[in-house]
Amino acid sequence: DFRVKLTHKSRDELGELSTSIQKLADDLEHTQKERMEFLAAISHELRTPLTYLSGYSSVLKRDDLSEQERQRYVSILEEESARLTELVKNLFDLAQMDETTFTISKESVQATPFFSTVLQRVKHSFELEDKHLELSIREDFEMVVDPVRVEQIVVNLLDNARKYSPIHSITRLDVYVQDGHTVIRIEDEGIGIHTRDHEVIFEKLIRVEKSRSREYGGAGLGLAIVKELVDAHGGRIEVISDIGKGSIFTVIL
Ligand code: ADP
């Protein structure tokens, strides 16, 4: 009889096996449920700007509109198209990261020219909104990273700093080496994030205080992408922030 032959040890192993199969099944179910929720949330995110686009396009056809009204509706159309574009781009990035083939390719990069170029690319969007962006590199150094991905990390964090900060505020990008690690620190003078939300903001489609966030125009994917890219580098990201106190995001690679 098979059962009789089971030693104590093998019975433990069978028990362990059945536990891990159960766990795997739970995980799969969990993933599927998460996927469904994610899809539902994405559909919602896509539908909202689309509703605005079709609604305001019809309104624009009316001939009794004042020039002021027309301008306002055109701005809304522009904002919603920009939101859709960002959402689709972010979804594409995330989908790419879900692929098992997603890899990063590290190379040796000189910090000063790299971050100066990134800054130049982003600075314009700050200036358009009358906000300031400053870069400080304590001393030049070489880092071994995937430059395309690190740029994506920095641009996403800087975009958030700009979006959630008031006019005339200063965002500081500080880069340095600590204990052999590359540290990228982004400090803003924006609206801040409640401490209870520090964990969840890195999840997909999480927006703290939805109405507030929609006003600032985002789909809650930026930080999820940042987190994945930081993880892919074997690094970590930390946040120090509170409502009304600004935010500091630190990436350690
Ligand atoms: P979103 O596209 O909504 O900005 P993110 O994933 O980039 O999505 O950020 C998630 C949420 O975290 C945002 O909706 C916002 O509430 C909060 N957040 C992120 N960065 C900042 C920041 N620098 N200042 C204040 N709130 C922020």
XYZ file of N, CA and C and ligand atoms in Angstrom:
786
model
N 0.850 -1.205 0.000
C 0.000 0.000 0.000
C 0.880 1.248 0.000
N 0.628 2.091 -0.960
C 1.436 3.296 -1.151
C 1.487 4.149 0.113
N 0.298 4.328 0.729
C 0.221 5.225 1.886
C 1.064 4.739 3.055
N 1.067 3.401 3.195
C 1.796 2.826 4.318
C 3.286 3.113 4.188
N 3.747 3.095 2.933
C 5.173 3.270 2.700
C 5.656 4.705 2.930
N 4.719 5.605 3.053
C 5.127 7.001 3.233
C 5.849 7.196 4.551
N 7.031 7.665 4.447
C 7.744 7.961 5.681
C 7.267 9.318 6.179
N 7.674 9.643 7.328
C 7.336 10.942 7.893
C 7.782 12.067 6.964
N 9.057 11.856 6.475
C 9.665 12.891 5.657
C 8.878 13.111 4.370
N 8.559 11.949 3.671
C 7.887 12.126 2.387
C 6.491 12.704 2.576
N 5.871 12.373 3.710
C 4.550 12.933 3.961
C 4.674 14.465 4.086
N 5.734 14.896 4.734
C 5.969 16.338 4.859
C 6.152 16.969 3.488
N 6.932 16.227 2.640
C 7.187 16.766 1.296
C 5.911 16.873 0.483
N 5.055 15.802 0.620
C 3.779 15.844 -0.097
C 2.945 17.024 0.386
N 2.974 17.199 1.678
C 2.231 18.312 2.274
C 2.721 19.630 1.715
N 4.050 19.736 1.651
C 4.649 20.972 1.127
C 4.257 21.196 -0.323
N 4.306 20.085 -1.094
C 3.977 20.171 -2.509
C 2.540 20.648 -2.691
N 1.647 20.032 -1.892
C 0.251 20.406 -2.059
C 0.035 21.868 -1.645
N 0.785 22.292 -0.639
C 0.680 23.702 -0.235
C 1.160 24.612 -1.356
N 2.305 24.215 -2.003
C 2.797 25.120 -3.048
C 1.898 25.123 -4.267
N 1.270 23.952 -4.572
C 0.348 23.937 -5.712
C -0.845 24.837 -5.408
N -1.321 24.721 -4.181
C -2.457 25.552 -3.780
C -2.105 27.037 -3.899
N -0.866 27.335 -3.470
C -0.420 28.727 -3.488
C -0.333 29.247 -4.926
N 0.206 28.368 -5.785
C 0.338 28.735 -7.190
C -1.045 28.997 -7.797
N -1.987 28.108 -7.474
C -3.355 28.260 -7.985
C -3.947 29.580 -7.488
N -3.722 29.839 -6.198
C -4.219 31.102 -5.625
C -3.623 32.286 -6.369
N -2.302 32.188 -6.604
C -1.598 33.278 -7.288
C -2.184 33.502 -8.676
N -2.415 32.359 -9.386
C -2.943 32.464 -10.747
C -4.307 33.127 -10.744
N -5.132 32.695 -9.782
C -6.467 33.256 -9.672
C -6.363 34.746 -9.383
N -5.442 35.041 -8.471
C -5.221 36.421 -8.061
C -4.808 37.257 -9.270
N -3.858 36.709 -10.047
C -3.361 37.438 -11.206
C -4.490 37.683 -12.206
N -5.323 36.638 -12.392
C -6.403 36.782 -13.356
C -7.405 37.843 -12.888
N -7.674 37.818 -11.587
C -8.607 38.798 -11.021
C -7.999 40.194 -11.182
N -6.706 40.289 -10.886
C -6.024 41.577 -11.023
C -6.068 42.068 -12.463
N -5.858 41.113 -13.384
C -5.877 41.477 -14.793
C -7.233 42.034 -15.197
N -8.296 41.352 -14.720
C -9.650 41.797 -15.040
C -9.875 43.205 -14.485
N -9.447 43.413 -13.246
C -9.635 44.728 -12.627
C -8.853 45.795 -13.388
N -7.652 45.397 -13.785
C -6.785 46.314 -14.506
C -7.442 46.701 -15.843
N -7.961 45.682 -16.547
C -8.626 45.947 -17.829
C -9.840 46.844 -17.654
N -10.608 46.574 -16.594
C -11.803 47.382 -16.338
C -11.400 48.832 -16.091
N -10.337 48.991 -15.299
C -9.879 50.348 -14.978
C -9.357 51.053 -16.236
N -8.631 50.298 -17.067
C -8.098 50.871 -18.307
C -9.237 51.319 -19.222
N -10.256 50.443 -19.352
C -11.384 50.807 -20.217
C -12.006 52.101 -19.726
N -12.123 52.193 -18.409
C -12.708 53.411 -17.844
C -11.847 54.629 -18.187
N -10.538 54.457 -18.024
C -9.613 55.563 -18.297
C -9.674 55.987 -19.760
N -9.883 55.009 -20.642
C -9.951 55.330 -22.071
C -11.281 55.986 -22.420
N -12.330 55.510 -21.746
C -13.654 56.000 -22.079
C -13.824 57.470 -21.706
N -13.277 57.854 -20.555
C -13.498 59.225 -20.089
C -13.005 60.270 -21.094
N -11.743 60.227 -21.512
C -11.327 61.238 -22.496
C -12.080 61.121 -23.815
N -12.425 59.881 -24.188
C -13.157 59.704 -25.449
C -14.526 60.373 -25.377
N -15.162 60.266 -24.212
C -16.460 60.917 -24.027
C -16.312 62.422 -24.186
N -15.271 62.964 -23.570
C -15.012 64.409 -23.686
C -14.780 64.782 -25.142
N -13.945 63.982 -25.830
C -13.599 64.301 -27.217
C -14.835 64.358 -28.100
N -15.690 63.315 -27.975
C -16.852 63.317 -28.873
C -17.838 64.388 -28.427
N -18.008 64.560 -27.115
C -18.955 65.565 -26.603
C -18.589 66.967 -27.054
N -17.332 67.343 -26.815
C -16.925 68.709 -27.127
C -16.784 68.949 -28.623
N -16.494 67.896 -29.405
C -16.434 68.092 -30.860
C -17.814 68.479 -31.370
N -18.868 67.817 -30.856
C -20.216 68.170 -31.325
C -20.564 69.591 -30.905
N -20.192 69.934 -29.655
C -20.519 71.279 -29.172
C -19.858 72.326 -30.065
N -18.619 72.008 -30.509
C -17.872 72.982 -31.321
C -18.546 73.284 -32.666
N -19.429 72.382 -33.098
C -20.106 72.583 -34.385
C -21.175 73.661 -34.288
N -21.603 73.949 -33.077
C -22.680 74.948 -32.923
C -22.206 76.325 -33.381
N -23.088 77.100 -33.995
C -22.624 78.405 -34.484
C -22.967 79.556 -33.542
N -23.568 79.247 -32.383
C -23.899 80.320 -31.439
C -22.852 80.433 -30.325
N -21.648 79.887 -30.551
C -20.624 79.920 -29.504
C -19.843 81.225 -29.541
N -19.504 81.728 -28.378
C -18.637 82.911 -28.345
C -17.210 82.441 -28.611
N -16.343 83.369 -28.991
C -14.956 83.020 -29.266
C -14.324 82.418 -28.008
N -14.685 82.972 -26.859
C -14.151 82.512 -25.568
C -14.532 81.048 -25.295
N -15.811 80.751 -25.535
C -16.278 79.373 -25.331
C -15.548 78.419 -26.270
N -15.415 78.860 -27.519
C -14.754 78.017 -28.507
C -13.317 77.701 -28.056
N -12.621 78.753 -27.607
C -11.238 78.584 -27.129
C -11.172 77.569 -25.989
N -12.132 77.701 -25.066
C -12.131 76.838 -23.893
C -12.335 75.377 -24.317
N -13.285 75.165 -25.242
C -13.563 73.790 -25.671
C -12.383 73.203 -26.433
N -11.732 74.048 -27.229
C -10.570 73.558 -27.976
C -9.466 73.146 -26.993
N -9.276 73.945 -25.915
C -8.261 73.583 -24.906
C -8.602 72.250 -24.263
N -9.883 72.045 -23.975
C -10.274 70.769 -23.367
C -9.964 69.628 -24.326
N -10.268 69.829 -25.609
C -9.974 68.788 -26.607
C -8.476 68.488 -26.637
N -7.664 69.541 -26.572
C -6.212 69.345 -26.587
C -5.747 68.569 -25.355
N -6.263 68.966 -24.184
C -5.857 68.290 -22.941
C -6.244 66.822 -22.959
N -7.469 66.548 -23.413
C -7.936 65.166 -23.410
C -7.180 64.317 -24.439
N -6.825 64.921 -25.580
C -6.028 64.153 -26.554
C -4.657 63.858 -25.970
N -4.085 64.844 -25.272
C -2.765 64.633 -24.664
C -2.854 63.520 -23.629
N -3.963 63.508 -22.871
C -4.139 62.475 -21.847
C -4.218 61.092 -22.484
N -4.975 61.014 -23.579
C -5.100 59.734 -24.289
C -3.746 59.265 -24.808
N -2.998 60.197 -25.382
C -1.687 59.849 -25.927
C -0.790 59.314 -24.822
N -0.784 59.999 -23.678
C 0.066 59.569 -22.562
C -0.357 58.193 -22.060
N -1.667 58.017 -21.958
C -2.187 56.743 -21.462
C -1.765 55.590 -22.367
N -1.926 55.774 -23.666
C -1.585 54.710 -24.611
C -0.079 54.426 -24.572
N 0.721 55.490 -24.459
C 2.173 55.321 -24.395
C 2.548 54.523 -23.136
N 1.952 54.917 -22.004
C 2.240 54.219 -20.757
C 1.799 52.762 -20.792
N 0.634 52.525 -21.385
C 0.147 51.151 -21.493
C 1.107 50.318 -22.311
N 1.610 50.907 -23.377
C 2.552 50.210 -24.228
C 3.811 49.853 -23.427
N 4.310 50.822 -22.662
C 5.498 50.570 -21.825
C 5.253 49.431 -20.851
N 4.085 49.483 -20.190
C 3.786 48.452 -19.192
C 3.649 47.079 -19.836
N 2.984 47.041 -20.998
C 2.791 45.771 -21.694
C 4.148 45.168 -22.042
N 5.057 46.052 -22.468
C 6.402 45.617 -22.821
C 7.118 45.010 -21.606
N 6.897 45.630 -20.450
C 7.557 45.148 -19.236
C 6.989 43.833 -18.755
N 5.720 43.543 -19.130
C 5.095 42.298 -18.728
C 5.650 41.118 -19.515
N 6.216 41.410 -20.675
C 6.781 40.352 -21.513
C 7.950 39.708 -20.776
N 8.063 38.393 -20.915
C 9.172 37.723 -20.242
C 10.494 38.104 -20.894
N 10.380 38.613 -22.142
C 11.605 38.963 -22.862
C 12.140 40.341 -22.477
N 11.402 41.032 -21.586
C 11.832 42.380 -21.221
C 13.198 42.351 -20.521
N 14.143 43.020 -21.140
C 15.467 43.066 -20.525
C 15.958 44.506 -20.554
N 16.911 44.777 -19.717
C 17.521 46.095 -19.799
C 18.956 45.875 -20.259
N 19.483 46.848 -20.984
C 20.881 46.655 -21.376
C 21.727 47.788 -20.806
N 22.557 47.374 -19.859
C 23.352 48.353 -19.128
C 24.620 48.717 -19.885
N 25.017 49.953 -19.738
C 26.300 50.381 -20.303
C 26.883 51.472 -19.410
N 28.112 51.785 -19.653
C 28.755 52.805 -18.841
C 28.350 54.190 -19.351
N 27.820 55.025 -18.440
C 27.309 56.335 -18.837
C 27.926 57.417 -17.946
N 28.356 58.518 -18.559
C 28.922 59.634 -17.810
C 27.770 60.496 -17.275
N 27.704 60.675 -15.965
C 26.532 61.306 -15.347
C 26.231 62.727 -15.835
N 27.259 63.612 -15.846
C 26.981 65.022 -16.142
C 26.336 65.247 -17.518
N 26.956 64.768 -18.616
C 26.282 65.004 -19.903
C 24.916 64.321 -19.990
N 24.809 63.148 -19.387
C 23.548 62.404 -19.453
C 22.404 63.187 -18.808
N 22.606 63.596 -17.539
C 21.518 64.289 -16.828
C 21.273 65.694 -17.395
N 22.333 66.338 -17.919
C 22.140 67.650 -18.533
C 21.231 67.529 -19.752
N 21.434 66.482 -20.545
C 20.595 66.287 -21.735
C 19.149 66.012 -21.325
N 18.973 65.145 -20.321
C 17.612 64.835 -19.853
C 16.937 66.126 -19.382
N 17.697 66.922 -18.641
C 17.154 68.178 -18.105
C 16.703 69.103 -19.237
N 17.545 69.223 -20.267
C 17.204 70.082 -21.403
C 15.885 69.654 -22.039
N 15.671 68.334 -22.108
C 14.449 67.817 -22.741
C 13.207 68.186 -21.946
N 13.341 68.208 -20.613
C 12.167 68.371 -19.761
C 11.922 69.828 -19.391
N 13.007 70.610 -19.398
C 12.950 71.982 -18.895
C 11.858 72.821 -19.562
N 11.699 72.608 -20.863
C 10.744 73.384 -21.631
C 9.323 73.274 -21.054
N 8.939 72.048 -20.667
C 7.574 71.858 -20.143
C 7.407 72.591 -18.807
N 8.502 72.733 -18.050
C 8.450 73.496 -16.792
C 8.283 74.988 -17.114
N 9.102 75.459 -18.069
C 9.075 76.890 -18.408
C 7.707 77.313 -18.934
N 7.095 76.431 -19.723
C 5.761 76.742 -20.272
C 4.756 77.026 -19.160
N 4.968 76.382 -18.004
C 4.025 76.541 -16.894
C 4.573 77.478 -15.826
N 5.634 78.211 -16.161
C 6.231 79.149 -15.207
C 6.694 78.473 -13.921
N 7.345 77.327 -14.082
C 7.883 76.593 -12.937
C 9.375 76.399 -13.176
N 10.145 76.222 -12.103
C 11.597 76.121 -12.260
C 12.100 74.705 -12.024
N 13.165 74.392 -12.751
C 13.801 73.083 -12.601
C 15.303 73.295 -12.495
N 15.910 72.760 -11.434
C 17.352 72.936 -11.246
C 18.044 71.592 -11.127
N 19.212 71.498 -11.745
C 19.985 70.255 -11.671
C 21.256 70.511 -10.883
N 21.561 69.598 -9.959
C 22.859 69.705 -9.303
C 23.533 68.333 -9.283
N 24.738 68.305 -9.812
C 25.524 67.067 -9.781
C 26.748 67.384 -8.938
N 26.886 66.725 -7.823
C 27.961 67.078 -6.882
C 29.326 66.930 -7.522
N 29.542 65.782 -8.166
C 30.759 65.643 -8.982
C 30.477 64.608 -10.057
N 31.161 64.779 -11.186
C 30.883 63.877 -12.296
C 31.297 62.454 -11.930
N 30.538 61.485 -12.411
C 30.905 60.088 -12.157
C 30.364 59.234 -13.287
N 30.810 57.997 -13.297
C 30.363 57.067 -14.317
C 29.386 56.093 -13.679
N 28.299 55.802 -14.366
C 27.356 54.824 -13.803
C 27.070 53.756 -14.846
N 26.789 52.552 -14.368
C 26.490 51.459 -15.293
C 24.990 51.194 -15.217
N 24.273 51.724 -16.211
C 22.806 51.652 -16.213
C 22.303 51.483 -17.644
N 20.996 51.266 -17.776
C 20.371 51.316 -19.093
C 19.927 52.767 -19.288
N 20.638 53.536 -20.127
C 20.360 54.970 -20.212
C 18.940 55.305 -20.661
N 18.381 54.476 -21.558
C 17.021 54.744 -22.044
C 16.026 54.627 -20.891
N 16.216 53.583 -20.071
C 15.305 53.325 -18.948
C 15.479 54.348 -17.841
N 16.731 54.741 -17.582
C 16.960 55.730 -16.525
C 16.351 57.071 -16.938
N 16.449 57.384 -18.221
C 15.823 58.623 -18.698
C 14.312 58.558 -18.470
N 13.730 57.390 -18.751
C 12.296 57.199 -18.556
C 11.915 57.404 -17.081
N 12.742 56.859 -16.185
C 12.506 57.006 -14.740
C 12.508 58.490 -14.369
N 13.571 59.175 -14.789
C 13.743 60.581 -14.405
C 12.636 61.457 -15.008
N 12.331 61.217 -16.291
C 11.306 62.035 -16.960
C 9.943 61.845 -16.281
N 9.603 60.604 -15.943
C 8.327 60.345 -15.270
C 8.252 61.062 -13.930
N 9.349 60.983 -13.154
C 9.346 61.619 -11.825
C 9.303 63.140 -11.957
N 10.032 63.672 -12.947
C 10.016 65.124 -13.147
C 8.648 65.598 -13.648
N 8.016 64.805 -14.505
C 6.669 65.148 -14.984
C 5.710 65.268 -13.804
N 5.809 64.316 -12.890
C 4.941 64.367 -11.706
C 5.248 65.599 -10.863
N 6.543 65.859 -10.655
C 6.940 67.019 -9.843
C 6.321 68.281 -10.438
N 6.378 68.388 -11.762
C 5.809 69.569 -12.431
C 4.287 69.601 -12.294
N 3.660 68.441 -12.585
C 2.195 68.381 -12.569
C 1.611 68.749 -11.218
N 2.260 68.274 -10.159
C 1.674 68.442 -8.820
C 2.266 69.619 -8.053
N 2.935 70.557 -8.770
C 3.532 71.724 -8.112
C 2.894 73.009 -8.621
N 2.840 74.025 -7.757
C 2.228 75.287 -8.168
C 3.168 76.138 -9.028
N 2.615 77.152 -9.637
C 3.364 78.096 -10.448
C 4.489 78.721 -9.595
N 5.618 79.025 -10.208
C 6.809 79.622 -9.583
C 7.556 78.691 -8.622
N 7.092 77.453 -8.475
C 7.769 76.540 -7.542
C 9.082 76.043 -8.164
N 9.945 75.501 -7.307
C 11.228 74.976 -7.791
C 11.271 73.464 -7.590
N 11.674 72.741 -8.622
C 11.924 71.303 -8.506
C 13.428 71.114 -8.628
N 13.997 70.328 -7.715
C 15.450 70.119 -7.744
C 15.778 68.672 -8.073
N 16.642 68.516 -9.056
C 17.131 67.185 -9.423
C 18.579 67.120 -8.956
N 18.825 66.233 -8.024
C 20.132 66.141 -7.394
C 20.685 64.742 -7.653
N 21.885 64.671 -8.190
C 22.445 63.362 -8.532
C 23.806 63.186 -7.864
N 24.019 62.066 -7.224
C 25.311 61.835 -6.577
C 25.565 60.341 -6.347
N 26.760 60.035 -5.893
C 27.112 58.641 -5.599
C 27.170 58.471 -4.090
N 26.564 57.399 -3.607
C 26.637 57.114 -2.175
C 26.871 55.616 -1.999
N 27.909 55.264 -1.280
C 28.292 53.862 -1.056
C 28.339 53.071 -2.365
N 28.853 53.699 -3.408
C 28.985 53.018 -4.695
C 27.684 52.946 -5.493
N 26.596 53.526 -4.971
C 25.332 53.510 -5.710
C 25.043 54.879 -6.313
N 24.362 54.861 -7.468
C 23.915 56.113 -8.069
C 22.621 56.532 -7.378
N 22.614 57.762 -6.856
C 21.400 58.260 -6.199
C 20.830 59.404 -7.031
N 19.546 59.280 -7.366
C 18.848 60.330 -8.115
C 17.720 60.829 -7.212
N 17.814 62.114 -6.841
C 16.866 62.634 -5.853
C 16.085 63.767 -6.496
N 14.767 63.682 -6.437
C 13.924 64.716 -7.036
C 13.034 65.304 -5.957
N 13.252 66.584 -5.706
C 12.506 67.236 -4.626
C 11.624 68.329 -5.217
N 10.338 68.305 -4.882
C 9.447 69.356 -5.383
C 8.768 70.106 -4.247
N 8.162 71.228 -4.599
C 7.447 72.044 -3.613
C 5.946 71.951 -3.854
N 5.520 70.762 -4.281
C 4.130 70.575 -4.686
C 3.169 70.243 -3.556
N 2.021 69.667 -3.953
C 0.913 69.445 -3.022
C 1.179 68.310 -2.036
N 2.192 67.472 -2.321
C 2.546 66.411 -1.388
C 1.615 65.205 -1.458
N 2.025 64.139 -0.782
C 1.263 62.880 -0.789
C 1.085 62.431 0.660
N -0.131 62.117 1.015
C -0.430 61.655 2.366
C 0.409 60.410 2.690
N 0.956 60.323 3.901
C 1.827 59.197 4.253
C 1.122 57.847 4.071
N -0.196 57.806 4.316
C -0.917 56.524 4.182
C -0.924 56.041 2.722
N -0.640 56.928 1.769
C -0.680 56.547 0.353
C 0.686 56.200 -0.228
N 1.743 56.286 0.592
C 3.091 56.106 0.040
C 3.315 54.755 -0.622
N 2.646 53.705 -0.096
C 2.838 52.373 -0.671
C 2.040 52.223 -1.969
N 0.782 52.664 -1.935
C -0.124 52.364 -3.055
C 0.172 53.153 -4.323
N 0.844 54.284 -4.209
C 1.062 55.098 -5.409
C 1.894 54.379 -6.472
N 2.619 53.330 -6.068
C 3.446 52.606 -7.041
C 2.670 51.490 -7.731
N 1.393 51.333 -7.362
C 0.581 50.311 -8.023
C -0.045 50.889 -9.280
N -0.423 49.992 -10.192
C -1.000 50.457 -11.452
C -2.343 51.114 -11.235
N -2.567 52.200 -11.945
C -3.844 52.903 -11.955
C -4.273 53.451 -10.612
N -3.307 53.687 -9.737
C -3.659 54.294 -8.463
C -3.479 55.788 -8.586
N -4.535 56.496 -8.251
C -4.415 57.933 -8.158
C -4.962 58.335 -6.825
N -4.159 59.076 -6.127
C -4.584 59.507 -4.811
C -5.624 60.606 -5.011
N -6.717 60.514 -4.289
C -7.802 61.495 -4.412
C -8.106 61.735 -5.882
N -8.870 60.827 -6.430
C -9.097 60.776 -7.879
C -9.447 62.121 -8.510
N -10.364 62.854 -7.906
C -10.803 64.090 -8.554
C -9.634 65.057 -8.661
N -8.841 65.135 -7.590
C -7.699 66.038 -7.562
C -6.738 65.672 -8.682
N -6.515 64.357 -8.821
C -5.531 63.897 -9.783
C -5.977 64.131 -11.213
N -7.267 63.951 -11.464
C -7.754 64.126 -12.820
C -7.524 65.573 -13.274
N -7.701 66.471 -12.324
C -7.479 67.884 -12.597
C -6.040 68.107 -13.070
N -5.100 67.292 -12.548
C -3.697 67.436 -12.915
C -3.323 66.600 -14.139
N -4.264 65.797 -14.591
C -4.061 65.070 -15.827
C -3.092 63.920 -15.793
N -3.508 62.787 -15.294
C -2.667 61.596 -15.332
C -3.551 60.375 -15.285
N -2.970 59.226 -15.535
C -3.778 58.010 -15.528
C -3.304 57.030 -14.469
N -2.388 57.457 -13.612
C -1.959 56.594 -12.531
C -1.059 55.448 -12.965
N -0.328 55.624 -14.066
C 0.564 54.549 -14.515
C 2.038 54.913 -14.369
N 2.310 56.208 -14.289
C 3.689 56.686 -14.271
C 4.562 56.029 -13.213
N 4.111 56.034 -11.974
C 4.943 55.492 -10.898
C 5.051 53.967 -10.956
N 4.017 53.304 -11.505
C 4.104 51.846 -11.662
C 5.224 51.519 -12.647
N 5.305 52.323 -13.705
C 6.368 52.129 -14.700
C 7.735 52.405 -14.066
N 7.813 53.511 -13.325
C 9.076 53.865 -12.660
C 9.536 52.717 -11.759
N 8.598 52.186 -10.960
C 8.931 51.124 -10.020
C 9.470 49.897 -10.765
N 8.799 49.511 -11.857
C 9.244 48.343 -12.641
C 10.657 48.564 -13.183
N 10.910 49.775 -13.673
C 12.222 50.066 -14.265
C 13.317 50.080 -13.199
N 12.971 50.611 -12.020
C 13.937 50.633 -10.924
C 14.222 49.190 -10.489
N 13.159 48.381 -10.359
C 13.321 46.969 -9.993
C 14.201 46.250 -11.014
N 13.964 46.538 -12.295
C 14.734 45.881 -13.356
C 16.228 46.185 -13.222
N 16.548 47.324 -12.606
C 17.950 47.685 -12.371
C 18.461 47.102 -11.062
N 17.570 46.415 -10.335
C 17.939 45.901 -9.018
C 18.074 47.026 -8.006
N 17.400 48.136 -8.272
C 17.489 49.284 -7.363
C 16.251 49.414 -6.500
N 16.134 50.554 -5.817
C 14.927 50.797 -5.029
C 14.537 52.272 -5.099
N 13.268 52.531 -4.770
C 12.778 53.907 -4.786
C 12.105 54.214 -3.457
N 12.373 55.409 -2.947
C 11.796 55.804 -1.661
C 11.091 57.140 -1.811
N 10.084 57.345 -0.982
C 9.384 58.630 -1.039
C 9.261 59.225 0.369
N 9.548 60.513 0.439
C 9.315 61.265 1.676
C 8.369 62.382 1.276
N 7.206 62.435 1.901
C 6.242 63.455 1.500
C 5.087 63.510 2.482
N 4.426 64.630 2.496
C 3.159 64.733 3.214
C 2.354 65.867 2.603
N 1.059 65.824 2.836
C 0.172 66.828 2.249
C 0.680 68.240 2.557
N 0.827 69.029 1.512
C 1.239 70.425 1.677
C 2.716 70.626 1.945
N 3.479 69.524 1.977
C 4.895 69.659 2.337
C 5.842 69.345 1.184
N 5.303 69.149 -0.022
C 6.155 68.778 -1.140
C 6.548 67.307 -1.077
N 7.306 66.854 -2.059
C 7.696 65.441 -2.112
C 9.156 65.291 -2.481
N 9.758 64.242 -1.941
C 11.113 63.876 -2.347
C 11.076 62.413 -2.780
N 11.383 62.166 -4.039
C 11.505 60.792 -4.538
C 12.995 60.506 -4.696
N 13.457 59.413 -4.101
C 14.863 59.050 -4.220
C 14.990 57.679 -4.877
N 15.742 57.647 -5.965
C 15.997 56.390 -6.660
C 17.430 56.000 -6.388
N 17.632 54.775 -5.895
C 18.985 54.302 -5.605
C 19.263 53.112 -6.525
N 20.254 53.287 -7.383
C 20.545 52.220 -8.369
C 21.864 51.544 -8.052
P -0.511 60.002 -12.488
O -0.480 59.734 -13.943
O -1.890 60.086 -11.913
O 0.367 61.147 -12.072
P 1.424 58.282 -11.159
O 1.502 56.798 -11.108
O 2.568 58.992 -11.772
O 0.070 58.639 -11.875
O 1.221 58.817 -9.683
C 0.245 58.219 -8.841
C -0.335 59.257 -7.879
O 0.645 59.656 -6.925
C -0.754 60.552 -8.570
O -2.057 60.461 -9.080
C -0.634 61.572 -7.462
O -1.800 61.589 -6.663
C 0.511 61.037 -6.626
N 1.805 61.716 -6.947
C 2.821 61.226 -7.706
N 3.859 62.062 -7.753
C 3.508 63.138 -7.003
C 4.185 64.372 -6.630
N 5.427 64.653 -7.038
N 3.499 65.233 -5.826
C 2.255 64.930 -5.397
N 1.577 63.808 -5.700
C 2.187 62.918 -6.490
